[in-house]
Amino acid sequence: MSASFMFPPSGFGPGSQIGQDDEELNYLAMPSGVHVYEPHVPEIDDPATMAATLVFLDELQEQAQAWRVGDARLLPRHNLAPAAGAAVNDALGEGEVSARLEDAAGLVEVQETVFAGIWALRAYGGPQGQDMREQVEVSAFPKALLARAFPPRRARPDMATDMADGVVNAPAILTELFDRSENWHPRSSPHVVNLSLLPHTPEDMALLEASLGRGRLAILSRGYGNCRIEATATPHVWRVRYFNSMDTLILDTIEVSFVPEVACAAVEDIADSAARLHEICAVLREENASPRGTQA
């Protein structure tokens, strides 16, 4: 074999496509920003703040340990002193899922903590929203939000009167979704319509959105990119859209379910959260028992 074949021919390989107006190779940016749990123990110097923080976190750990599928275990925290409340916030941190619900009864903001299945809820009421209550809930997903996510069921819209030129698949999709919604029960499996794979026109999308309506609850799940979930005005029907880390839509679906699984904590997640809380409480208890201000 000729020795000349041992080397790549000139004009090929990395860098060979660079011209005078293009001085470097440009690669597609890779996704990033995946959240990873890191244990964090708050620094507390005041003995009273330490005691109140430990009482709250111990009770929360016990609630998480005792949690069973279907439970919603609530622990009020608006009665904590400001310093203890800040220490609890520091210990719990912020996780991947957040939610916002607004209706005639007021506004509810929810943030999952770094402990999956443990949710920090803040509810505002009163004429100007001046009444604020805070609590922590241990559940797969906060039940209070689901109870208020959808308005009362309304009659099916008359799609024939709203049908514009260009509508193709929307009537069939809507008939399927309304049937699933009206026949939904807690044991129903999630039913997903994948709009990314289903041919549809802009007029189809306009009719789908107008007919399903807009609900009261919006959820954002951050992880490998974002998942944005919105309740429609049709009970148990959710718009679920997935975006990559560059905020490009990669999957567009409509789901009929109790709540989309991507927003929920699994049984194993909550058990793991109980174990992590136990570790943090043990560290705080050890720090509380050790003499302060001494040097080795």
mmCIF file with all atom_site columns, N, CA and C in Angstrom, residues 2-72:
data_model
loop_
_atom_site.group_PDB
_atom_site.id
_atom_site.type_symbol
_atom_site.label_atom_id
_atom_site.label_alt_id
_atom_site.label_comp_id
_atom_site.label_asym_id
_atom_site.label_entity_id
_atom_site.label_seq_id
_atom_site.pdbx_PDB_ins_code
_atom_site.Cartn_x
_atom_site.Cartn_y
_atom_site.Cartn_z
_atom_site.occupancy
_atom_site.B_iso_or_equiv
_atom_site.pdbx_formal_charge
_atom_site.auth_seq_id
_atom_site.auth_comp_id
_atom_site.auth_asym_id
_atom_site.auth_atom_id
_atom_site.pdbx_PDB_model_num
ATOM 1   N N  . SER A 1 2  ? 0.503   2.211  -0.759 1.00 0.00 ? 2  SER A N  1
ATOM 2   C CA . SER A 1 2  ? 1.289   3.434  -0.831 1.00 0.00 ? 2  SER A CA 1
ATOM 3   C C  . SER A 1 2  ? 1.257   4.177  0.488  1.00 0.00 ? 2  SER A C  1
ATOM 4   N N  . ALA A 1 3  ? 2.392   4.746  0.891  1.00 0.00 ? 3  ALA A N  1
ATOM 5   C CA . ALA A 1 3  ? 2.485   5.466  2.155  1.00 0.00 ? 3  ALA A CA 1
ATOM 6   C C  . ALA A 1 3  ? 1.637   6.723  2.160  1.00 0.00 ? 3  ALA A C  1
ATOM 7   N N  . SER A 1 4  ? 1.320   7.234  0.957  1.00 0.00 ? 4  SER A N  1
ATOM 8   C CA . SER A 1 4  ? 0.547   8.480  0.908  1.00 0.00 ? 4  SER A CA 1
ATOM 9   C C  . SER A 1 4  ? -0.850  8.307  1.470  1.00 0.00 ? 4  SER A C  1
ATOM 10  N N  . PHE A 1 5  ? -1.355  7.068  1.528  1.00 0.00 ? 5  PHE A N  1
ATOM 11  C CA . PHE A 1 5  ? -2.702  6.833  2.048  1.00 0.00 ? 5  PHE A CA 1
ATOM 12  C C  . PHE A 1 5  ? -2.733  6.792  3.572  1.00 0.00 ? 5  PHE A C  1
ATOM 13  N N  . MET A 1 6  ? -1.625  6.907  4.227  1.00 0.00 ? 6  MET A N  1
ATOM 14  C CA . MET A 1 6  ? -1.602  6.900  5.689  1.00 0.00 ? 6  MET A CA 1
ATOM 15  C C  . MET A 1 6  ? -2.022  8.246  6.267  1.00 0.00 ? 6  MET A C  1
ATOM 16  N N  . PHE A 1 7  ? -2.113  9.274  5.450  1.00 0.00 ? 7  PHE A N  1
ATOM 17  C CA . PHE A 1 7  ? -2.453  10.605 5.924  1.00 0.00 ? 7  PHE A CA 1
ATOM 18  C C  . PHE A 1 7  ? -3.707  11.090 5.213  1.00 0.00 ? 7  PHE A C  1
ATOM 19  N N  . PRO A 1 8  ? -4.560  11.872 5.885  1.00 0.00 ? 8  PRO A N  1
ATOM 20  C CA . PRO A 1 8  ? -5.757  12.377 5.225  1.00 0.00 ? 8  PRO A CA 1
ATOM 21  C C  . PRO A 1 8  ? -5.379  13.323 4.104  1.00 0.00 ? 8  PRO A C  1
ATOM 22  N N  . PRO A 1 9  ? -6.088  13.277 2.996  1.00 0.00 ? 9  PRO A N  1
ATOM 23  C CA . PRO A 1 9  ? -5.782  14.187 1.892  1.00 0.00 ? 9  PRO A CA 1
ATOM 24  C C  . PRO A 1 9  ? -6.011  15.627 2.299  1.00 0.00 ? 9  PRO A C  1
ATOM 25  N N  . SER A 1 10 ? -5.270  16.527 1.731  1.00 0.00 ? 10 SER A N  1
ATOM 26  C CA . SER A 1 10 ? -5.410  17.943 2.078  1.00 0.00 ? 10 SER A CA 1
ATOM 27  C C  . SER A 1 10 ? -6.769  18.455 1.611  1.00 0.00 ? 10 SER A C  1
ATOM 28  N N  . GLY A 1 11 ? -7.298  19.442 2.377  1.00 0.00 ? 11 GLY A N  1
ATOM 29  C CA . GLY A 1 11 ? -8.596  20.013 2.011  1.00 0.00 ? 11 GLY A CA 1
ATOM 30  C C  . GLY A 1 11 ? -9.758  19.340 2.692  1.00 0.00 ? 11 GLY A C  1
ATOM 31  N N  . PHE A 1 12 ? -9.493  18.378 3.597  1.00 0.00 ? 12 PHE A N  1
ATOM 32  C CA . PHE A 1 12 ? -10.542 17.676 4.311  1.00 0.00 ? 12 PHE A CA 1
ATOM 33  C C  . PHE A 1 12 ? -10.259 17.757 5.809  1.00 0.00 ? 12 PHE A C  1
ATOM 34  N N  . GLY A 1 13 ? -11.315 17.484 6.627  1.00 0.00 ? 13 GLY A N  1
ATOM 35  C CA . GLY A 1 13 ? -11.129 17.422 8.066  1.00 0.00 ? 13 GLY A CA 1
ATOM 36  C C  . GLY A 1 13 ? -11.447 18.730 8.749  1.00 0.00 ? 13 GLY A C  1
ATOM 37  N N  . PRO A 1 14 ? -11.360 18.752 10.094 1.00 0.00 ? 14 PRO A N  1
ATOM 38  C CA . PRO A 1 14 ? -11.694 19.948 10.865 1.00 0.00 ? 14 PRO A CA 1
ATOM 39  C C  . PRO A 1 14 ? -10.864 21.149 10.441 1.00 0.00 ? 14 PRO A C  1
ATOM 40  N N  . GLY A 1 15 ? -11.503 22.271 10.230 1.00 0.00 ? 15 GLY A N  1
ATOM 41  C CA . GLY A 1 15 ? -10.809 23.494 9.859  1.00 0.00 ? 15 GLY A CA 1
ATOM 42  C C  . GLY A 1 15 ? -10.717 23.725 8.371  1.00 0.00 ? 15 GLY A C  1
ATOM 43  N N  . SER A 1 16 ? -10.959 22.674 7.570  1.00 0.00 ? 16 SER A N  1
ATOM 44  C CA . SER A 1 16 ? -10.817 22.836 6.126  1.00 0.00 ? 16 SER A CA 1
ATOM 45  C C  . SER A 1 16 ? -11.947 23.652 5.518  1.00 0.00 ? 16 SER A C  1
ATOM 46  N N  . GLN A 1 17 ? -13.078 23.778 6.250  1.00 0.00 ? 17 GLN A N  1
ATOM 47  C CA . GLN A 1 17 ? -14.212 24.526 5.715  1.00 0.00 ? 17 GLN A CA 1
ATOM 48  C C  . GLN A 1 17 ? -14.168 26.004 6.091  1.00 0.00 ? 17 GLN A C  1
ATOM 49  N N  . ILE A 1 18 ? -13.168 26.428 6.847  1.00 0.00 ? 18 ILE A N  1
ATOM 50  C CA . ILE A 1 18 ? -13.074 27.813 7.288  1.00 0.00 ? 18 ILE A CA 1
ATOM 51  C C  . ILE A 1 18 ? -12.607 28.684 6.136  1.00 0.00 ? 18 ILE A C  1
ATOM 52  N N  . GLY A 1 19 ? -13.383 29.706 5.843  1.00 0.00 ? 19 GLY A N  1
ATOM 53  C CA . GLY A 1 19 ? -13.031 30.623 4.775  1.00 0.00 ? 19 GLY A CA 1
ATOM 54  C C  . GLY A 1 19 ? -12.519 31.927 5.330  1.00 0.00 ? 19 GLY A C  1
ATOM 55  N N  . GLN A 1 20 ? -12.352 32.867 4.442  1.00 0.00 ? 20 GLN A N  1
ATOM 56  C CA . GLN A 1 20 ? -11.831 34.155 4.868  1.00 0.00 ? 20 GLN A CA 1
ATOM 57  C C  . GLN A 1 20 ? -12.805 34.900 5.773  1.00 0.00 ? 20 GLN A C  1
ATOM 58  N N  . ASP A 1 21 ? -14.111 34.668 5.554  1.00 0.00 ? 21 ASP A N  1
ATOM 59  C CA . ASP A 1 21 ? -15.127 35.371 6.351  1.00 0.00 ? 21 ASP A CA 1
ATOM 60  C C  . ASP A 1 21 ? -15.596 34.566 7.549  1.00 0.00 ? 21 ASP A C  1
ATOM 61  N N  . ASP A 1 22 ? -15.023 33.424 7.754  1.00 0.00 ? 22 ASP A N  1
ATOM 62  C CA . ASP A 1 22 ? -15.436 32.555 8.857  1.00 0.00 ? 22 ASP A CA 1
ATOM 63  C C  . ASP A 1 22 ? -14.173 32.009 9.519  1.00 0.00 ? 22 ASP A C  1
ATOM 64  N N  . GLU A 1 23 ? -13.763 32.663 10.609 1.00 0.00 ? 23 GLU A N  1
ATOM 65  C CA . GLU A 1 23 ? -12.465 32.361 11.174 1.00 0.00 ? 23 GLU A CA 1
ATOM 66  C C  . GLU A 1 23 ? -12.486 31.213 12.167 1.00 0.00 ? 23 GLU A C  1
ATOM 67  N N  . GLU A 1 24 ? -13.681 30.745 12.572 1.00 0.00 ? 24 GLU A N  1
ATOM 68  C CA . GLU A 1 24 ? -13.725 29.634 13.518 1.00 0.00 ? 24 GLU A CA 1
ATOM 69  C C  . GLU A 1 24 ? -14.985 28.817 13.289 1.00 0.00 ? 24 GLU A C  1
ATOM 70  N N  . LEU A 1 25 ? -14.929 27.547 13.721 1.00 0.00 ? 25 LEU A N  1
ATOM 71  C CA . LEU A 1 25 ? -16.087 26.674 13.606 1.00 0.00 ? 25 LEU A CA 1
ATOM 72  C C  . LEU A 1 25 ? -17.131 27.065 14.638 1.00 0.00 ? 25 LEU A C  1
ATOM 73  N N  . ASN A 1 26 ? -18.386 27.062 14.247 1.00 0.00 ? 26 ASN A N  1
ATOM 74  C CA . ASN A 1 26 ? -19.481 27.371 15.160 1.00 0.00 ? 26 ASN A CA 1
ATOM 75  C C  . ASN A 1 26 ? -20.287 26.103 15.396 1.00 0.00 ? 26 ASN A C  1
ATOM 76  N N  . TYR A 1 27 ? -20.367 25.680 16.662 1.00 0.00 ? 27 TYR A N  1
ATOM 77  C CA . TYR A 1 27 ? -21.094 24.476 17.019 1.00 0.00 ? 27 TYR A CA 1
ATOM 78  C C  . TYR A 1 27 ? -22.406 24.839 17.689 1.00 0.00 ? 27 TYR A C  1
ATOM 79  N N  . LEU A 1 28 ? -23.405 23.993 17.540 1.00 0.00 ? 28 LEU A N  1
ATOM 80  C CA . LEU A 1 28 ? -24.679 24.185 18.220 1.00 0.00 ? 28 LEU A CA 1
ATOM 81  C C  . LEU A 1 28 ? -24.467 24.087 19.726 1.00 0.00 ? 28 LEU A C  1
ATOM 82  N N  . ALA A 1 29 ? -24.981 25.077 20.465 1.00 0.00 ? 29 ALA A N  1
ATOM 83  C CA . ALA A 1 29 ? -24.816 25.073 21.919 1.00 0.00 ? 29 ALA A CA 1
ATOM 84  C C  . ALA A 1 29 ? -25.505 23.859 22.530 1.00 0.00 ? 29 ALA A C  1
ATOM 85  N N  . MET A 1 30 ? -24.823 23.204 23.454 1.00 0.00 ? 30 MET A N  1
ATOM 86  C CA . MET A 1 30 ? -25.377 22.024 24.089 1.00 0.00 ? 30 MET A CA 1
ATOM 87  C C  . MET A 1 30 ? -26.230 22.431 25.284 1.00 0.00 ? 30 MET A C  1
ATOM 88  N N  . PRO A 1 31 ? -27.323 21.677 25.575 1.00 0.00 ? 31 PRO A N  1
ATOM 89  C CA . PRO A 1 31 ? -28.151 21.993 26.738 1.00 0.00 ? 31 PRO A CA 1
ATOM 90  C C  . PRO A 1 31 ? -27.343 21.921 28.022 1.00 0.00 ? 31 PRO A C  1
ATOM 91  N N  . SER A 1 32 ? -27.755 22.731 29.016 1.00 0.00 ? 32 SER A N  1
ATOM 92  C CA . SER A 1 32 ? -27.064 22.746 30.298 1.00 0.00 ? 32 SER A CA 1
ATOM 93  C C  . SER A 1 32 ? -28.036 23.162 31.369 1.00 0.00 ? 32 SER A C  1
ATOM 94  N N  . GLY A 1 33 ? -27.561 23.182 32.606 1.00 0.00 ? 33 GLY A N  1
ATOM 95  C CA . GLY A 1 33 ? -28.368 23.721 33.693 1.00 0.00 ? 33 GLY A CA 1
ATOM 96  C C  . GLY A 1 33 ? -29.203 22.696 34.435 1.00 0.00 ? 33 GLY A C  1
ATOM 97  N N  . VAL A 1 34 ? -28.806 21.432 34.438 1.00 0.00 ? 34 VAL A N  1
ATOM 98  C CA . VAL A 1 34 ? -29.543 20.420 35.177 1.00 0.00 ? 34 VAL A CA 1
ATOM 99  C C  . VAL A 1 34 ? -29.333 20.628 36.678 1.00 0.00 ? 34 VAL A C  1
ATOM 100 N N  . HIS A 1 35 ? -30.425 20.638 37.433 1.00 0.00 ? 35 HIS A N  1
ATOM 101 C CA . HIS A 1 35 ? -30.343 20.871 38.871 1.00 0.00 ? 35 HIS A CA 1
ATOM 102 C C  . HIS A 1 35 ? -29.888 19.602 39.590 1.00 0.00 ? 35 HIS A C  1
ATOM 103 N N  . VAL A 1 36 ? -28.942 19.754 40.508 1.00 0.00 ? 36 VAL A N  1
ATOM 104 C CA . VAL A 1 36 ? -28.450 18.644 41.315 1.00 0.00 ? 36 VAL A CA 1
ATOM 105 C C  . VAL A 1 36 ? -28.589 19.023 42.786 1.00 0.00 ? 36 VAL A C  1
ATOM 106 N N  . TYR A 1 37 ? -29.121 18.102 43.586 1.00 0.00 ? 37 TYR A N  1
ATOM 107 C CA . TYR A 1 37 ? -29.317 18.380 45.009 1.00 0.00 ? 37 TYR A CA 1
ATOM 108 C C  . TYR A 1 37 ? -27.980 18.511 45.723 1.00 0.00 ? 37 TYR A C  1
ATOM 109 N N  . GLU A 1 38 ? -27.860 19.535 46.546 1.00 0.00 ? 38 GLU A N  1
ATOM 110 C CA . GLU A 1 38 ? -26.698 19.709 47.402 1.00 0.00 ? 38 GLU A CA 1
ATOM 111 C C  . GLU A 1 38 ? -27.195 19.994 48.816 1.00 0.00 ? 38 GLU A C  1
ATOM 112 N N  . PRO A 1 39 ? -26.759 19.214 49.804 1.00 0.00 ? 39 PRO A N  1
ATOM 113 C CA . PRO A 1 39 ? -27.227 19.444 51.173 1.00 0.00 ? 39 PRO A CA 1
ATOM 114 C C  . PRO A 1 39 ? -26.772 20.808 51.678 1.00 0.00 ? 39 PRO A C  1
ATOM 115 N N  . HIS A 1 40 ? -27.644 21.467 52.413 1.00 0.00 ? 40 HIS A N  1
ATOM 116 C CA . HIS A 1 40 ? -27.317 22.788 52.953 1.00 0.00 ? 40 HIS A CA 1
ATOM 117 C C  . HIS A 1 40 ? -27.865 22.892 54.362 1.00 0.00 ? 40 HIS A C  1
ATOM 118 N N  . VAL A 1 41 ? -27.002 23.268 55.288 1.00 0.00 ? 41 VAL A N  1
ATOM 119 C CA . VAL A 1 41 ? -27.394 23.441 56.682 1.00 0.00 ? 41 VAL A CA 1
ATOM 120 C C  . VAL A 1 41 ? -27.292 24.923 57.018 1.00 0.00 ? 41 VAL A C  1
ATOM 121 N N  . PRO A 1 42 ? -28.373 25.560 57.437 1.00 0.00 ? 42 PRO A N  1
ATOM 122 C CA . PRO A 1 42 ? -28.307 26.998 57.742 1.00 0.00 ? 42 PRO A CA 1
ATOM 123 C C  . PRO A 1 42 ? -27.433 27.276 58.950 1.00 0.00 ? 42 PRO A C  1
ATOM 124 N N  . GLU A 1 43 ? -26.797 28.441 58.933 1.00 0.00 ? 43 GLU A N  1
ATOM 125 C CA . GLU A 1 43 ? -25.993 28.878 60.069 1.00 0.00 ? 43 GLU A CA 1
ATOM 126 C C  . GLU A 1 43 ? -26.874 29.693 61.009 1.00 0.00 ? 43 GLU A C  1
ATOM 127 N N  . ILE A 1 44 ? -27.031 29.211 62.237 1.00 0.00 ? 44 ILE A N  1
ATOM 128 C CA . ILE A 1 44 ? -27.919 29.852 63.209 1.00 0.00 ? 44 ILE A CA 1
ATOM 129 C C  . ILE A 1 44 ? -27.133 30.066 64.496 1.00 0.00 ? 44 ILE A C  1
ATOM 130 N N  . ASP A 1 45 ? -27.037 31.317 64.912 1.00 0.00 ? 45 ASP A N  1
ATOM 131 C CA . ASP A 1 45 ? -26.292 31.648 66.129 1.00 0.00 ? 45 ASP A CA 1
ATOM 132 C C  . ASP A 1 45 ? -27.195 31.815 67.348 1.00 0.00 ? 45 ASP A C  1
ATOM 133 N N  . ASP A 1 46 ? -28.411 32.274 67.131 1.00 0.00 ? 46 ASP A N  1
ATOM 134 C CA . ASP A 1 46 ? -29.304 32.554 68.248 1.00 0.00 ? 46 ASP A CA 1
ATOM 135 C C  . ASP A 1 46 ? -29.944 31.256 68.759 1.00 0.00 ? 46 ASP A C  1
ATOM 136 N N  . PRO A 1 47 ? -29.835 30.931 70.055 1.00 0.00 ? 47 PRO A N  1
ATOM 137 C CA . PRO A 1 47 ? -30.392 29.675 70.576 1.00 0.00 ? 47 PRO A CA 1
ATOM 138 C C  . PRO A 1 47 ? -31.907 29.571 70.392 1.00 0.00 ? 47 PRO A C  1
ATOM 139 N N  . ALA A 1 48 ? -32.637 30.673 70.570 1.00 0.00 ? 48 ALA A N  1
ATOM 140 C CA . ALA A 1 48 ? -34.096 30.623 70.410 1.00 0.00 ? 48 ALA A CA 1
ATOM 141 C C  . ALA A 1 48 ? -34.472 30.337 68.967 1.00 0.00 ? 48 ALA A C  1
ATOM 142 N N  . THR A 1 49 ? -33.760 30.954 68.024 1.00 0.00 ? 49 THR A N  1
ATOM 143 C CA . THR A 1 49 ? -34.013 30.696 66.601 1.00 0.00 ? 49 THR A CA 1
ATOM 144 C C  . THR A 1 49 ? -33.679 29.251 66.251 1.00 0.00 ? 49 THR A C  1
ATOM 145 N N  . MET A 1 50 ? -32.577 28.754 66.793 1.00 0.00 ? 50 MET A N  1
ATOM 146 C CA . MET A 1 50 ? -32.200 27.360 66.555 1.00 0.00 ? 50 MET A CA 1
ATOM 147 C C  . MET A 1 50 ? -33.275 26.416 67.074 1.00 0.00 ? 50 MET A C  1
ATOM 148 N N  . ALA A 1 51 ? -33.786 26.681 68.272 1.00 0.00 ? 51 ALA A N  1
ATOM 149 C CA . ALA A 1 51 ? -34.797 25.801 68.862 1.00 0.00 ? 51 ALA A CA 1
ATOM 150 C C  . ALA A 1 51 ? -36.070 25.789 68.023 1.00 0.00 ? 51 ALA A C  1
ATOM 151 N N  . ALA A 1 52 ? -36.531 26.977 67.608 1.00 0.00 ? 52 ALA A N  1
ATOM 152 C CA . ALA A 1 52 ? -37.759 27.052 66.812 1.00 0.00 ? 52 ALA A CA 1
ATOM 153 C C  . ALA A 1 52 ? -37.582 26.395 65.451 1.00 0.00 ? 52 ALA A C  1
ATOM 154 N N  . THR A 1 53 ? -36.409 26.580 64.849 1.00 0.00 ? 53 THR A N  1
ATOM 155 C CA . THR A 1 53 ? -36.134 25.969 63.548 1.00 0.00 ? 53 THR A CA 1
ATOM 156 C C  . THR A 1 53 ? -36.116 24.448 63.654 1.00 0.00 ? 53 THR A C  1
ATOM 157 N N  . LEU A 1 54 ? -35.481 23.941 64.706 1.00 0.00 ? 54 LEU A N  1
ATOM 158 C CA . LEU A 1 54 ? -35.419 22.495 64.899 1.00 0.00 ? 54 LEU A CA 1
ATOM 159 C C  . LEU A 1 54 ? -36.803 21.899 65.130 1.00 0.00 ? 54 LEU A C  1
ATOM 160 N N  . VAL A 1 55 ? -37.628 22.582 65.907 1.00 0.00 ? 55 VAL A N  1
ATOM 161 C CA . VAL A 1 55 ? -38.990 22.080 66.155 1.00 0.00 ? 55 VAL A CA 1
ATOM 162 C C  . VAL A 1 55 ? -39.747 21.957 64.844 1.00 0.00 ? 55 VAL A C  1
ATOM 163 N N  . PHE A 1 56 ? -39.651 22.993 64.009 1.00 0.00 ? 56 PHE A N  1
ATOM 164 C CA . PHE A 1 56 ? -40.381 22.976 62.740 1.00 0.00 ? 56 PHE A CA 1
ATOM 165 C C  . PHE A 1 56 ? -39.844 21.886 61.812 1.00 0.00 ? 56 PHE A C  1
ATOM 166 N N  . LEU A 1 57 ? -38.531 21.827 61.637 1.00 0.00 ? 57 LEU A N  1
ATOM 167 C CA . LEU A 1 57 ? -37.952 20.851 60.709 1.00 0.00 ? 57 LEU A CA 1
ATOM 168 C C  . LEU A 1 57 ? -38.144 19.424 61.198 1.00 0.00 ? 57 LEU A C  1
ATOM 169 N N  . ASP A 1 58 ? -38.088 19.205 62.502 1.00 0.00 ? 58 ASP A N  1
ATOM 170 C CA . ASP A 1 58 ? -38.353 17.871 63.052 1.00 0.00 ? 58 ASP A CA 1
ATOM 171 C C  . ASP A 1 58 ? -39.784 17.435 62.730 1.00 0.00 ? 58 ASP A C  1
ATOM 172 N N  . GLU A 1 59 ? -40.742 18.341 62.935 1.00 0.00 ? 59 GLU A N  1
ATOM 173 C CA . GLU A 1 59 ? -42.138 18.019 62.634 1.00 0.00 ? 59 GLU A CA 1
ATOM 174 C C  . GLU A 1 59 ? -42.326 17.763 61.143 1.00 0.00 ? 59 GLU A C  1
ATOM 175 N N  . LEU A 1 60 ? -41.662 18.559 60.312 1.00 0.00 ? 60 LEU A N  1
ATOM 176 C CA . LEU A 1 60 ? -41.764 18.362 58.863 1.00 0.00 ? 60 LEU A CA 1
ATOM 177 C C  . LEU A 1 60 ? -41.179 17.010 58.460 1.00 0.00 ? 60 LEU A C  1
ATOM 178 N N  . GLN A 1 61 ? -40.057 16.655 59.067 1.00 0.00 ? 61 GLN A N  1
ATOM 179 C CA . GLN A 1 61 ? -39.451 15.356 58.761 1.00 0.00 ? 61 GLN A CA 1
ATOM 180 C C  . GLN A 1 61 ? -40.373 14.205 59.159 1.00 0.00 ? 61 GLN A C  1
ATOM 181 N N  . GLU A 1 62 ? -41.021 14.340 60.312 1.00 0.00 ? 62 GLU A N  1
ATOM 182 C CA . GLU A 1 62 ? -41.952 13.295 60.751 1.00 0.00 ? 62 GLU A CA 1
ATOM 183 C C  . GLU A 1 62 ? -43.143 13.185 59.804 1.00 0.00 ? 62 GLU A C  1
ATOM 184 N N  . GLN A 1 63 ? -43.636 14.327 59.319 1.00 0.00 ? 63 GLN A N  1
ATOM 185 C CA . GLN A 1 63 ? -44.758 14.299 58.371 1.00 0.00 ? 63 GLN A CA 1
ATOM 186 C C  . GLN A 1 63 ? -44.337 13.630 57.058 1.00 0.00 ? 63 GLN A C  1
ATOM 187 N N  . ALA A 1 64 ? -43.124 13.936 56.604 1.00 0.00 ? 64 ALA A N  1
ATOM 188 C CA . ALA A 1 64 ? -42.633 13.310 55.375 1.00 0.00 ? 64 ALA A CA 1
ATOM 189 C C  . ALA A 1 64 ? -42.422 11.813 55.565 1.00 0.00 ? 64 ALA A C  1
ATOM 190 N N  . GLN A 1 65 ? -41.931 11.427 56.741 1.00 0.00 ? 65 GLN A N  1
ATOM 191 C CA . GLN A 1 65 ? -41.713 10.016 57.029 1.00 0.00 ? 65 GLN A CA 1
ATOM 192 C C  . GLN A 1 65 ? -43.028 9.246  57.069 1.00 0.00 ? 65 GLN A C  1
ATOM 193 N N  . ALA A 1 66 ? -44.082 9.885  57.572 1.00 0.00 ? 66 ALA A N  1
ATOM 194 C CA . ALA A 1 66 ? -45.371 9.216  57.715 1.00 0.00 ? 66 ALA A CA 1
ATOM 195 C C  . ALA A 1 66 ? -46.240 9.321  56.458 1.00 0.00 ? 66 ALA A C  1
ATOM 196 N N  . TRP A 1 67 ? -45.794 10.078 55.470 1.00 0.00 ? 67 TRP A N  1
ATOM 197 C CA . TRP A 1 67 ? -46.603 10.299 54.265 1.00 0.00 ? 67 TRP A CA 1
ATOM 198 C C  . TRP A 1 67 ? -46.891 8.999  53.529 1.00 0.00 ? 67 TRP A C  1
ATOM 199 N N  . ARG A 1 68 ? -48.115 8.887  53.007 1.00 0.00 ? 68 ARG A N  1
ATOM 200 C CA . ARG A 1 68 ? -48.522 7.758  52.182 1.00 0.00 ? 68 ARG A CA 1
ATOM 201 C C  . ARG A 1 68 ? -49.177 8.284  50.912 1.00 0.00 ? 68 ARG A C  1
ATOM 202 N N  . VAL A 1 69 ? -49.235 7.468  49.906 1.00 0.00 ? 69 VAL A N  1
ATOM 203 C CA . VAL A 1 69 ? -49.802 7.879  48.613 1.00 0.00 ? 69 VAL A CA 1
ATOM 204 C C  . VAL A 1 69 ? -51.210 8.427  48.819 1.00 0.00 ? 69 VAL A C  1
ATOM 205 N N  . GLY A 1 70 ? -51.462 9.601  48.251 1.00 0.00 ? 70 GLY A N  1
ATOM 206 C CA . GLY A 1 70 ? -52.764 10.242 48.376 1.00 0.00 ? 70 GLY A CA 1
ATOM 207 C C  . GLY A 1 70 ? -52.853 11.233 49.511 1.00 0.00 ? 70 GLY A C  1
ATOM 208 N N  . ASP A 1 71 ? -51.859 11.235 50.420 1.00 0.00 ? 71 ASP A N  1
ATOM 209 C CA . ASP A 1 71 ? -51.869 12.165 51.552 1.00 0.00 ? 71 ASP A CA 1
ATOM 210 C C  . ASP A 1 71 ? -51.547 13.587 51.096 1.00 0.00 ? 71 ASP A C  1
ATOM 211 N N  . ALA A 1 72 ? -52.007 14.538 51.896 1.00 0.00 ? 72 ALA A N  1
ATOM 212 C CA . ALA A 1 72 ? -51.582 15.931 51.802 1.00 0.00 ? 72 ALA A CA 1
ATOM 213 C C  . ALA A 1 72 ? -51.403 16.410 53.233 1.00 0.00 ? 72 ALA A C  1
#
